[in-house]
Amino acid sequence: MQRRDFLTIAAAGVTAASLNLPAIGRANASDLYRLKAGKATANLIGDGTGSKNCWLYNASCPGPLLRRRKGEMLNVAVTNDLSTPTTVHWHGIRNINEMDGVAHLTQPPIEPGETFLYEVPLTESGTYWYHAHTMSWEQVARGLYGPLIIDDDDDPAVNHDFTLMIDDWRLDQDGQIDDASFGSLHDWSHAGRFGNWLTVNGTSDPAVSAKPGARLRLRLISAANARIFKIKIDGAVATLIAEDGAVCRAEQIEVVTLAPGQRADLIIDMDGDSIILQDVSTGTPYPAGRIIADPNLGQAEISKTPINLAAPPPIADLTAVKVIDVHMQGGAMGNLTEAIFNGDKLPLGTLAREHKKLWAFNGIVGDYSQTLAEIQLGQVVALDVFNDTAWPHAMHLHGHHFWVLVDDPTAGAPSGRRDTWLIAAGSRARLVFVADNPGLWLFHCHMLEHAASGMGMVLAVS
Ligand code: C2O
Ligand code: CU
């Protein structure tokens, strides 16, 4: 993404907007949220052009902030106002299986006109998100996603708690979502669908005001289909406190890498006049938001004591670990020549042309009816993933969080557990988890085009 690519659509006139997310009231006296998935217009460019072919929840971009406390239920009635089936997945939540939102695996799709009630127990706090999980390569790209925050009594005290959902959209010259390129075989066989227009909370380079001297919590969420963001924070020291919702060892950082689906929580003390966020993933910094000290808001009243968080849990005992090999192959410039699809061994060219399948796990084209492994409830499992392709992949596990072990010390294994982990081309990672949640759980690439074309299978835990 070159800066000029971002700027081909609208060269000027991008106005600053509030970072505050739209909130919806819970229905009277009950704890029910209502989401309606439908066609809507979003002001992505910010000049009033209006991208008319978006699909949004409650006509809001991103979808409404859903916010509950740990230990509560998240109850959401989802109505499908689209002309195509949909479902909602609560990304990163260690959900009960029948509420996981994977069409044809954990529930039937929500047909047009229907409503489905999701009842999700919230056993952990942190920063999560929800998104469509039916044809997600198109539905998420059109805007069907929103933030989900779960508060905890132990959350560090802050003056401001800001959520920033980052996305790149592929817009045409009229500022509309580029319909024609959905399903492009080139995207599916390469890095996925990249956009040419960056938004944070549905707008470009938003600005928000904070109290001078404030302590902030910043929750970054990537809703991109495929792009790997690198968000640089200038103007203050940022301390990373959680990744993918889970606590990590507190660490000062300047740049946060966010692969599709990943989140990062930061604590920032506002000592200067402003904090500048930029995406530096292309080498050319691109504005991603500003936080401006505003004396009219009054002084910050929180004393900035050292951030003292519980340590992340130590890795599970590996003595009786069940190892599951995942040899990932396929895509352009790869070494996959043939793979098994629906029981037949087919050359990659045929798979691509006739079935739009491009990727395989252990020589088998994945999909959500294929079982990768059967696992006994309670077993400690290691997914030994070898990315034997020419592309990075953001591997996501449903229903569980995993520790990451890597051989390459420069690869920087995380200190806490994750639900999505970026594995560089040609490298390996060992994803370790305790299979303590019964059900059929997807393990797939969160580059959504890859997931659709073979890079995903099911782990059956019982
Ligand atoms: Cu966030 Cu299976 O997805
Ligand atoms: Cu991938």
CSV table of C-alpha atoms and ligand atoms in Angstrom, one decimal:
chain,number,residue,atom,x,y,z
A,1,MET,CA,0.0,0.0,0.0
A,2,GLN,CA,1.7,3.1,-1.2
A,3,ARG,CA,0.7,6.4,0.1
A,4,ARG,CA,-0.4,7.4,-3.4
A,5,ASP,CA,-2.6,4.4,-3.5
A,6,PHE,CA,-4.5,5.5,-0.5
A,7,LEU,CA,-4.7,8.9,-2.0
A,8,THR,CA,-6.0,8.0,-5.4
A,9,ILE,CA,-9.5,8.1,-4.1
A,10,ALA,CA,-9.6,11.5,-2.4
A,11,ALA,CA,-6.6,13.7,-2.4
A,12,ALA,CA,-7.8,16.2,0.2
A,13,GLY,CA,-10.7,17.2,2.4
A,14,VAL,CA,-10.5,14.4,4.9
A,15,THR,CA,-12.1,15.7,8.0
A,16,ALA,CA,-11.2,14.7,11.6
A,17,ALA,CA,-14.0,12.9,13.3
A,18,SER,CA,-14.4,11.6,16.8
A,19,LEU,CA,-12.9,8.3,17.7
A,20,ASN,CA,-15.8,7.5,19.9
A,21,LEU,CA,-17.7,4.5,18.8
A,22,PRO,CA,-21.4,4.5,18.5
A,23,ALA,CA,-23.0,2.8,21.5
A,24,ILE,CA,-26.3,1.2,21.5
A,25,GLY,CA,-28.6,1.1,24.5
A,26,ARG,CA,-29.5,-2.3,25.8
A,27,ALA,CA,-33.2,-3.0,25.4
A,28,ASN,CA,-35.0,-1.8,28.5
A,29,ALA,CA,-34.2,-3.6,31.7
A,30,SER,CA,-33.0,-6.6,29.8
A,31,ASP,CA,-29.4,-7.3,28.7
A,32,LEU,CA,-30.2,-7.8,25.1
A,33,TYR,CA,-28.3,-6.2,22.3
A,34,ARG,CA,-29.8,-6.1,18.9
A,35,LEU,CA,-27.7,-6.3,15.7
A,36,LYS,CA,-29.2,-6.0,12.3
A,37,ALA,CA,-26.9,-6.9,9.4
A,38,GLY,CA,-28.0,-4.9,6.3
A,39,LYS,CA,-26.9,-2.9,3.3
A,40,ALA,CA,-25.8,0.6,4.3
A,41,THR,CA,-23.7,3.6,3.3
A,42,ALA,CA,-20.6,4.4,5.2
A,43,ASN,CA,-18.7,7.7,4.9
A,44,LEU,CA,-15.4,6.0,4.6
A,45,ILE,CA,-13.7,8.7,2.6
A,46,GLY,CA,-15.0,11.4,4.9
A,47,ASP,CA,-15.8,13.9,2.2
A,48,GLY,CA,-19.5,12.9,2.1
A,49,THR,CA,-19.0,10.7,-1.0
A,50,GLY,CA,-20.6,7.8,0.8
A,51,SER,CA,-19.6,4.2,0.0
A,52,LYS,CA,-23.1,2.8,-0.7
A,53,ASN,CA,-22.3,-0.9,-1.1
A,54,CYS,CA,-21.3,-1.5,2.4
A,55,TRP,CA,-22.9,-4.2,4.6
A,56,LEU,CA,-23.0,-3.1,8.2
A,57,TYR,CA,-24.5,-3.9,11.6
A,58,ASN,CA,-27.1,-1.3,12.5
A,59,ALA,CA,-25.9,0.8,9.6
A,60,SER,CA,-22.9,1.7,11.8
A,61,CYS,CA,-19.2,1.4,10.7
A,62,PRO,CA,-17.8,-0.3,12.6
A,63,GLY,CA,-20.7,-2.1,14.2
A,64,PRO,CA,-21.9,-0.9,17.7
A,65,LEU,CA,-19.6,-1.4,20.6
A,66,LEU,CA,-20.8,-4.3,22.7
A,67,ARG,CA,-19.5,-4.0,26.2
A,68,ARG,CA,-20.1,-6.3,29.2
A,69,ARG,CA,-18.4,-7.4,32.4
A,70,LYS,CA,-16.5,-10.6,32.9
A,71,GLY,CA,-18.9,-13.2,34.4
A,72,GLU,CA,-21.9,-11.8,32.6
A,73,MET,CA,-23.7,-13.1,29.6
A,74,LEU,CA,-23.5,-11.5,26.2
A,75,ASN,CA,-27.0,-11.8,24.7
A,76,VAL,CA,-27.3,-10.6,21.1
A,77,ALA,CA,-30.3,-11.0,18.8
A,78,VAL,CA,-28.9,-10.9,15.3
A,79,THR,CA,-31.3,-10.2,12.5
A,80,ASN,CA,-30.4,-10.8,8.9
A,81,ASP,CA,-31.6,-8.0,6.7
A,82,LEU,CA,-29.2,-9.0,3.8
A,83,SER,CA,-30.3,-11.0,0.8
A,84,THR,CA,-27.7,-13.7,1.6
A,85,PRO,CA,-27.2,-16.0,4.7
A,86,THR,CA,-25.0,-14.9,7.5
A,87,THR,CA,-23.8,-15.8,11.0
A,88,VAL,CA,-21.8,-13.9,13.7
A,89,HIS,CA,-18.5,-15.2,15.3
A,90,TRP,CA,-17.3,-13.8,18.6
A,91,HIS,CA,-13.6,-13.8,17.8
A,92,GLY,CA,-11.4,-14.8,20.7
A,93,ILE,CA,-14.1,-15.7,23.1
A,94,ARG,CA,-13.8,-19.1,24.6
A,95,ASN,CA,-17.4,-19.7,23.7
A,96,ILE,CA,-19.7,-22.6,24.1
A,97,ASN,CA,-19.6,-24.4,20.8
A,98,GLU,CA,-23.2,-23.8,19.7
A,99,MET,CA,-22.8,-20.0,20.0
A,100,ASP,CA,-19.5,-19.9,18.0
A,101,GLY,CA,-21.2,-18.7,14.8
A,102,VAL,CA,-19.7,-21.0,12.1
A,103,ALA,CA,-22.4,-21.7,9.6
A,104,HIS,CA,-22.9,-25.4,8.8
A,105,LEU,CA,-20.6,-26.4,11.7
A,106,THR,CA,-22.0,-24.9,14.9
A,107,GLN,CA,-25.3,-23.6,13.6
A,108,PRO,CA,-27.4,-23.4,10.5
A,109,PRO,CA,-26.9,-20.0,8.7
A,110,ILE,CA,-29.2,-17.2,9.6
A,111,GLU,CA,-31.3,-16.9,6.4
A,112,PRO,CA,-32.5,-13.5,5.1
A,113,GLY,CA,-35.3,-12.2,7.3
A,114,GLU,CA,-34.4,-14.5,10.2
A,115,THR,CA,-33.2,-13.7,13.7
A,116,PHE,CA,-30.8,-15.8,15.8
A,117,LEU,CA,-30.3,-15.2,19.5
A,118,TYR,CA,-26.6,-15.6,20.6
A,119,GLU,CA,-26.2,-16.3,24.3
A,120,VAL,CA,-22.5,-16.1,25.1
A,121,PRO,CA,-21.0,-16.7,28.5
A,122,LEU,CA,-18.1,-14.3,29.2
A,123,THR,CA,-15.5,-16.0,31.3
A,124,GLU,CA,-12.6,-13.7,30.5
A,125,SER,CA,-12.1,-10.0,30.2
A,126,GLY,CA,-10.3,-8.1,27.4
A,127,THR,CA,-10.5,-6.8,23.9
A,128,TYR,CA,-12.4,-8.9,21.4
A,129,TRP,CA,-14.4,-8.4,18.3
A,130,TYR,CA,-17.3,-9.9,16.4
A,131,HIS,CA,-17.6,-10.4,12.7
A,132,ALA,CA,-19.6,-12.3,10.0
A,133,HIS,CA,-18.5,-15.9,9.6
A,134,THR,CA,-20.4,-16.9,6.5
A,135,MET,CA,-18.6,-15.9,3.3
A,136,SER,CA,-16.5,-13.8,5.6
A,137,TRP,CA,-14.1,-12.9,2.8
A,138,GLU,CA,-16.9,-10.8,1.4
A,139,GLN,CA,-19.0,-10.0,4.4
A,140,VAL,CA,-16.2,-8.7,6.6
A,141,ALA,CA,-14.7,-6.8,3.6
A,142,ARG,CA,-18.0,-5.0,3.3
A,143,GLY,CA,-18.0,-4.0,6.9
A,144,LEU,CA,-19.8,-6.7,9.0
A,145,TYR,CA,-17.7,-6.4,12.2
A,146,GLY,CA,-17.6,-4.5,15.4
A,147,PRO,CA,-15.7,-4.3,18.8
A,148,LEU,CA,-16.5,-6.4,21.9
A,149,ILE,CA,-15.0,-5.3,25.2
A,150,ILE,CA,-15.3,-7.2,28.4
A,151,ASP,CA,-14.4,-5.3,31.5
A,152,ASP,CA,-12.9,-6.6,34.7
A,153,ASP,CA,-12.7,-5.4,38.3
A,154,ASP,CA,-8.9,-5.7,38.0
A,155,ASP,CA,-8.5,-3.5,34.9
A,156,PRO,CA,-5.9,-0.7,35.4
A,157,ALA,CA,-7.4,2.7,36.2
A,158,VAL,CA,-7.4,5.0,33.3
A,159,ASN,CA,-8.8,8.4,32.3
A,160,HIS,CA,-9.8,7.4,28.8
A,161,ASP,CA,-10.4,4.0,27.2
A,162,PHE,CA,-10.3,4.2,23.4
A,163,THR,CA,-11.1,1.4,21.0
A,164,LEU,CA,-9.6,1.7,17.5
A,165,MET,CA,-10.7,-0.7,14.8
A,166,ILE,CA,-8.4,-0.6,11.9
A,167,ASP,CA,-9.3,-1.7,8.4
A,168,ASP,CA,-8.3,-1.3,4.8
A,169,TRP,CA,-10.9,-1.2,2.1
A,170,ARG,CA,-10.6,-1.7,-1.6
A,171,LEU,CA,-12.5,1.2,-3.1
A,172,ASP,CA,-12.9,2.1,-6.8
A,173,GLN,CA,-12.5,5.5,-8.3
A,174,ASP,CA,-16.0,6.5,-7.2
A,175,GLY,CA,-15.2,5.6,-3.6
A,176,GLN,CA,-17.4,2.5,-3.7
A,177,ILE,CA,-16.3,-0.9,-2.5
A,178,ASP,CA,-14.7,-2.6,-5.5
A,179,ASP,CA,-17.3,-5.3,-6.2
A,180,ALA,CA,-15.7,-6.6,-9.3
A,181,SER,CA,-12.6,-7.9,-7.6
A,182,PHE,CA,-14.4,-10.0,-5.0
A,183,GLY,CA,-13.3,-13.6,-5.4
A,184,SER,CA,-10.2,-12.6,-7.5
A,185,LEU,CA,-8.1,-15.7,-8.0
A,186,HIS,CA,-5.0,-13.6,-7.8
A,187,ASP,CA,-5.9,-12.4,-4.3
A,188,TRP,CA,-6.9,-15.9,-3.2
A,189,SER,CA,-3.6,-17.4,-4.4
A,190,HIS,CA,-1.4,-14.6,-3.2
A,191,ALA,CA,-1.6,-12.5,0.0
A,192,GLY,CA,-5.3,-12.1,0.1
A,193,ARG,CA,-7.5,-9.0,-0.6
A,194,PHE,CA,-5.6,-5.8,0.2
A,195,GLY,CA,-7.4,-2.5,0.4
A,196,ASN,CA,-6.3,0.9,-0.9
A,197,TRP,CA,-8.1,3.0,1.8
A,198,LEU,CA,-7.3,2.9,5.5
A,199,THR,CA,-9.9,3.7,8.1
A,200,VAL,CA,-9.8,3.7,11.9
A,201,ASN,CA,-13.3,3.4,13.3
A,202,GLY,CA,-14.7,3.9,9.9
A,203,THR,CA,-13.0,7.2,9.1
A,204,SER,CA,-9.6,8.5,8.0
A,205,ASP,CA,-7.1,9.7,10.5
A,206,PRO,CA,-9.6,10.5,13.3
A,207,ALA,CA,-8.7,12.8,16.2
A,208,VAL,CA,-9.9,12.5,19.7
A,209,SER,CA,-9.4,14.7,22.7
A,210,ALA,CA,-7.9,13.6,26.0
A,211,LYS,CA,-7.3,15.3,29.3
A,212,PRO,CA,-3.8,16.8,29.5
A,213,GLY,CA,-1.6,14.3,31.5
A,214,ALA,CA,-4.2,11.6,31.1
A,215,ARG,CA,-3.5,7.9,31.3
A,216,LEU,CA,-5.1,6.1,28.4
A,217,ARG,CA,-6.0,2.6,27.5
A,218,LEU,CA,-5.8,2.1,23.7
A,219,ARG,CA,-7.4,-1.1,22.3
A,220,LEU,CA,-6.3,-1.8,18.8
A,221,ILE,CA,-8.2,-4.3,16.7
A,222,SER,CA,-7.5,-5.3,13.1
A,223,ALA,CA,-10.5,-6.0,11.0
A,224,ALA,CA,-8.5,-6.3,7.7
A,225,ASN,CA,-9.1,-9.3,5.4
A,226,ALA,CA,-5.4,-9.8,4.7
A,227,ARG,CA,-3.1,-6.8,5.4
A,228,ILE,CA,-0.6,-6.9,8.2
A,229,PHE,CA,-0.6,-3.5,9.9
A,230,LYS,CA,2.3,-2.1,11.8
A,231,ILE,CA,1.0,0.7,14.0
A,232,LYS,CA,3.7,3.2,15.2
A,233,ILE,CA,3.0,5.3,18.3
A,234,ASP,CA,4.7,8.7,18.5
A,235,GLY,CA,4.5,11.3,21.3
A,236,ALA,CA,4.4,9.1,24.4
A,237,VAL,CA,5.7,5.8,25.8
A,238,ALA,CA,3.3,3.0,25.2
A,239,THR,CA,3.2,-0.1,27.4
A,240,LEU,CA,1.7,-3.3,25.8
A,241,ILE,CA,-0.5,-5.0,28.5
A,242,ALA,CA,-2.5,-7.5,26.5
A,243,GLU,CA,-2.6,-9.3,23.1
A,244,ASP,CA,-5.7,-10.9,21.7
A,245,GLY,CA,-7.5,-10.0,24.9
A,246,ALA,CA,-5.1,-11.9,27.1
A,247,VAL,CA,-2.7,-10.4,29.6
A,248,CYS,CA,1.0,-10.4,28.5
A,249,ARG,CA,4.2,-9.4,30.3
A,250,ALA,CA,4.0,-5.6,30.3
A,251,GLU,CA,6.5,-4.3,27.8
A,252,GLN,CA,7.3,-0.9,26.3
A,253,ILE,CA,6.8,-0.7,22.6
A,254,GLU,CA,6.8,1.7,19.7
A,255,VAL,CA,5.3,-0.4,16.9
A,256,VAL,CA,2.5,-2.9,17.2
A,257,THR,CA,2.2,-5.6,14.5
A,258,LEU,CA,-1.5,-6.5,13.9
A,259,ALA,CA,-2.3,-9.4,11.6
A,260,PRO,CA,-5.9,-9.9,10.6
A,261,GLY,CA,-8.0,-10.6,13.7
A,262,GLN,CA,-5.3,-9.7,16.2
A,263,ARG,CA,-5.7,-7.1,19.0
A,264,ALA,CA,-3.3,-5.2,21.3
A,265,ASP,CA,-4.1,-3.3,24.5
A,266,LEU,CA,-1.8,-0.4,25.4
A,267,ILE,CA,-1.4,1.9,28.4
A,268,ILE,CA,-0.2,5.3,27.4
A,269,ASP,CA,0.6,8.3,29.6
A,270,MET,CA,-0.2,11.5,27.8
A,271,ASP,CA,2.7,13.8,28.7
A,272,GLY,CA,2.9,15.9,25.6
A,273,ASP,CA,0.3,17.7,23.5
A,274,SER,CA,-0.5,14.9,21.2
A,275,ILE,CA,0.0,11.2,20.3
A,276,ILE,CA,0.3,10.3,16.7
A,277,LEU,CA,-0.6,6.9,15.3
A,278,GLN,CA,0.7,5.8,11.9
A,279,ASP,CA,0.6,2.6,9.9
A,280,VAL,CA,4.2,2.0,8.8
A,281,SER,CA,3.7,-1.5,7.2
A,282,THR,CA,4.5,-0.3,3.7
A,283,GLY,CA,7.5,1.8,4.7
A,284,THR,CA,5.7,5.0,4.0
A,285,PRO,CA,4.0,6.2,7.2
A,286,TYR,CA,0.3,6.6,6.8
A,287,PRO,CA,-1.9,8.5,9.3
A,288,ALA,CA,-4.0,6.3,11.5
A,289,GLY,CA,-5.3,8.7,14.2
A,290,ARG,CA,-4.4,11.4,16.7
A,291,ILE,CA,-5.0,11.9,20.4
A,292,ILE,CA,-4.9,15.6,21.3
A,293,ALA,CA,-4.6,17.0,24.8
A,294,ASP,CA,-7.5,19.3,25.4
A,295,PRO,CA,-7.2,21.6,28.5
A,296,ASN,CA,-11.0,22.2,28.3
A,297,LEU,CA,-11.5,18.6,29.5
A,298,GLY,CA,-9.9,19.4,32.9
A,299,GLN,CA,-7.0,17.8,34.5
A,300,ALA,CA,-6.4,14.1,34.7
A,301,GLU,CA,-7.2,12.9,38.2
A,302,ILE,CA,-5.6,9.5,38.1
A,303,SER,CA,-2.2,9.0,39.7
A,304,LYS,CA,0.1,7.2,37.3
A,305,THR,CA,1.3,4.4,39.5
A,306,PRO,CA,3.4,1.7,37.8
A,307,ILE,CA,1.4,-0.7,35.8
A,308,ASN,CA,1.1,-3.8,37.9
A,309,LEU,CA,-0.6,-6.6,36.2
A,310,ALA,CA,-0.9,-10.3,37.0
A,311,ALA,CA,1.7,-12.3,35.1
A,312,PRO,CA,0.5,-14.4,32.1
A,313,PRO,CA,-0.1,-18.1,33.0
A,314,PRO,CA,2.9,-20.4,32.6
A,315,ILE,CA,2.8,-22.8,29.7
A,316,ALA,CA,0.9,-26.1,30.3
A,317,ASP,CA,2.8,-29.2,31.2
A,318,LEU,CA,4.0,-30.8,28.0
A,319,THR,CA,4.9,-34.3,29.2
A,320,ALA,CA,1.8,-35.9,27.8
A,321,VAL,CA,1.3,-33.5,24.8
A,322,LYS,CA,-0.5,-34.6,21.7
A,323,VAL,CA,1.3,-33.3,18.7
A,324,ILE,CA,-0.7,-32.5,15.6
A,325,ASP,CA,1.3,-31.8,12.5
A,326,VAL,CA,0.0,-29.1,10.2
A,327,HIS,CA,2.0,-28.9,7.0
A,328,MET,CA,0.7,-25.9,5.1
A,329,GLN,CA,1.3,-25.8,1.4
A,330,GLY,CA,-0.2,-24.1,-1.7
A,331,GLY,CA,-0.8,-20.7,-3.2
A,332,ALA,CA,1.3,-18.9,-5.8
A,333,MET,CA,5.0,-19.5,-5.8
A,334,GLY,CA,4.6,-22.6,-3.6
A,335,ASN,CA,5.5,-26.2,-3.8
A,336,LEU,CA,2.0,-27.8,-3.8
A,337,THR,CA,1.5,-29.8,-7.0
A,338,GLU,CA,-1.6,-31.8,-6.2
A,339,ALA,CA,-3.9,-32.2,-3.2
A,340,ILE,CA,-6.9,-34.3,-2.1
A,341,PHE,CA,-10.2,-32.5,-2.6
A,342,ASN,CA,-13.5,-34.3,-1.8
A,343,GLY,CA,-11.6,-37.6,-1.9
A,344,ASP,CA,-9.9,-37.1,-5.3
A,345,LYS,CA,-6.3,-36.2,-5.8
A,346,LEU,CA,-6.2,-33.3,-8.2
A,347,PRO,CA,-3.5,-31.1,-9.7
A,348,LEU,CA,-3.2,-27.6,-8.3
A,349,GLY,CA,-4.1,-26.1,-11.6
A,350,THR,CA,-7.4,-28.0,-11.7
A,351,LEU,CA,-8.2,-27.2,-8.1
A,352,ALA,CA,-7.6,-23.5,-8.8
A,353,ARG,CA,-9.5,-23.3,-12.1
A,354,GLU,CA,-12.4,-25.5,-11.3
A,355,HIS,CA,-12.9,-25.3,-7.6
A,356,LYS,CA,-11.1,-22.2,-6.5
A,357,LYS,CA,-9.1,-24.2,-4.0
A,358,LEU,CA,-5.4,-23.3,-3.5
A,359,TRP,CA,-4.2,-24.4,-0.1
A,360,ALA,CA,-3.8,-27.6,1.8
A,361,PHE,CA,-3.1,-29.0,5.2
A,362,ASN,CA,-1.1,-32.2,5.1
A,363,GLY,CA,-1.9,-32.7,1.4
A,364,ILE,CA,-5.7,-32.2,1.8
A,365,VAL,CA,-7.6,-29.1,0.8
A,366,GLY,CA,-9.2,-27.9,4.0
A,367,ASP,CA,-12.8,-26.9,4.6
A,368,TYR,CA,-15.1,-26.7,7.5
A,369,SER,CA,-16.4,-30.3,7.0
A,370,GLN,CA,-12.9,-31.8,7.3
A,371,THR,CA,-11.6,-32.9,10.7
A,372,LEU,CA,-7.9,-32.2,11.2
A,373,ALA,CA,-7.8,-34.2,14.5
A,374,GLU,CA,-9.9,-35.7,17.2
A,375,ILE,CA,-8.9,-34.6,20.6
A,376,GLN,CA,-9.8,-35.9,24.0
A,377,LEU,CA,-11.3,-33.3,26.3
A,378,GLY,CA,-8.6,-32.0,28.7
A,379,GLN,CA,-5.7,-33.1,26.5
A,380,VAL,CA,-2.7,-30.8,26.1
A,381,VAL,CA,-2.2,-30.3,22.4
A,382,ALA,CA,0.5,-28.8,20.2
A,383,LEU,CA,-0.3,-27.8,16.7
A,384,ASP,CA,3.1,-28.1,15.0
A,385,VAL,CA,2.6,-25.7,12.1
A,386,PHE,CA,5.0,-25.5,9.2
A,387,ASN,CA,4.3,-22.7,6.8
A,388,ASP,CA,5.7,-24.3,3.7
A,389,THR,CA,4.3,-21.5,1.5
A,390,ALA,CA,5.6,-18.3,0.1
A,391,TRP,CA,3.1,-16.2,2.2
A,392,PRO,CA,2.6,-15.3,5.8
A,393,HIS,CA,-0.5,-16.7,7.4
A,394,ALA,CA,-2.4,-15.5,10.5
A,395,MET,CA,-3.5,-18.8,12.1
A,396,HIS,CA,-6.6,-18.5,14.3
A,397,LEU,CA,-8.0,-21.1,16.7
A,398,HIS,CA,-11.6,-21.0,17.8
A,399,GLY,CA,-12.7,-21.7,21.4
A,400,HIS,CA,-9.2,-21.8,22.9
A,401,HIS,CA,-6.1,-19.6,23.4
A,402,PHE,CA,-2.7,-21.0,22.8
A,403,TRP,CA,0.9,-20.4,23.9
A,404,VAL,CA,3.3,-20.0,21.1
A,405,LEU,CA,6.7,-21.7,20.9
A,406,VAL,CA,9.2,-20.8,18.1
A,407,ASP,CA,12.6,-22.1,17.4
A,408,ASP,CA,13.8,-18.8,15.8
A,409,PRO,CA,14.6,-16.5,18.7
A,410,THR,CA,14.2,-13.4,16.5
A,411,ALA,CA,10.6,-14.4,15.7
A,412,GLY,CA,9.6,-13.0,19.1
A,413,ALA,CA,7.2,-15.5,20.7
A,414,PRO,CA,4.5,-13.8,22.8
A,415,SER,CA,4.7,-13.9,26.6
A,416,GLY,CA,1.0,-14.6,27.0
A,417,ARG,CA,-1.6,-16.7,25.1
A,418,ARG,CA,-3.0,-15.7,21.7
A,419,ASP,CA,-5.9,-16.7,19.6
A,420,THR,CA,-4.3,-15.6,16.3
A,421,TRP,CA,-0.6,-16.0,15.4
A,422,LEU,CA,1.2,-14.8,12.4
A,423,ILE,CA,3.6,-17.4,10.9
A,424,ALA,CA,6.1,-16.1,8.4
A,425,ALA,CA,6.7,-17.8,5.1
A,426,GLY,CA,9.0,-20.8,5.5
A,427,SER,CA,8.8,-20.8,9.3
A,428,ARG,CA,7.4,-23.0,12.0
A,429,ALA,CA,5.5,-22.4,15.2
A,430,ARG,CA,4.2,-24.7,17.9
A,431,LEU,CA,0.8,-23.6,19.2
A,432,VAL,CA,0.1,-25.2,22.5
A,433,PHE,CA,-3.3,-25.3,24.2
A,434,VAL,CA,-5.3,-27.2,26.7
A,435,ALA,CA,-8.3,-28.7,24.9
A,436,ASP,CA,-10.7,-27.9,27.7
A,437,ASN,CA,-13.6,-26.7,25.6
A,438,PRO,CA,-15.7,-29.4,24.0
A,439,GLY,CA,-17.0,-29.0,20.5
A,440,LEU,CA,-16.1,-28.6,16.8
A,441,TRP,CA,-13.5,-25.8,16.6
A,442,LEU,CA,-12.1,-24.2,13.5
A,443,PHE,CA,-8.4,-23.7,13.0
A,444,HIS,CA,-7.9,-21.5,10.0
A,445,CYS,CA,-6.0,-18.7,8.4
A,446,HIS,CA,-7.5,-15.3,9.1
A,447,MET,CA,-6.4,-14.0,5.7
A,448,LEU,CA,-10.0,-14.6,4.8
A,449,GLU,CA,-9.4,-15.4,1.1
A,450,HIS,CA,-7.0,-18.2,2.2
A,451,ALA,CA,-9.6,-19.6,4.6
A,452,ALA,CA,-12.1,-19.8,1.8
A,453,SER,CA,-9.7,-21.6,-0.6
A,454,GLY,CA,-8.5,-24.4,1.6
A,455,MET,CA,-6.7,-23.1,4.6
A,456,GLY,CA,-8.9,-24.3,7.5
A,457,MET,CA,-10.1,-27.4,9.2
A,458,VAL,CA,-11.9,-28.6,12.3
A,459,LEU,CA,-10.5,-29.8,15.6
A,460,ALA,CA,-13.1,-32.1,17.3
A,461,VAL,CA,-12.7,-31.9,21.1
A,462,SER,CA,-14.8,-34.4,23.1
B,1,C2O,CU1,-12.2,-14.2,13.5
B,1,C2O,CU2,-13.0,-18.1,12.3
B,1,C2O,O1,-12.6,-16.1,12.8
B,2,CU,CU,-3.2,-17.4,5.0
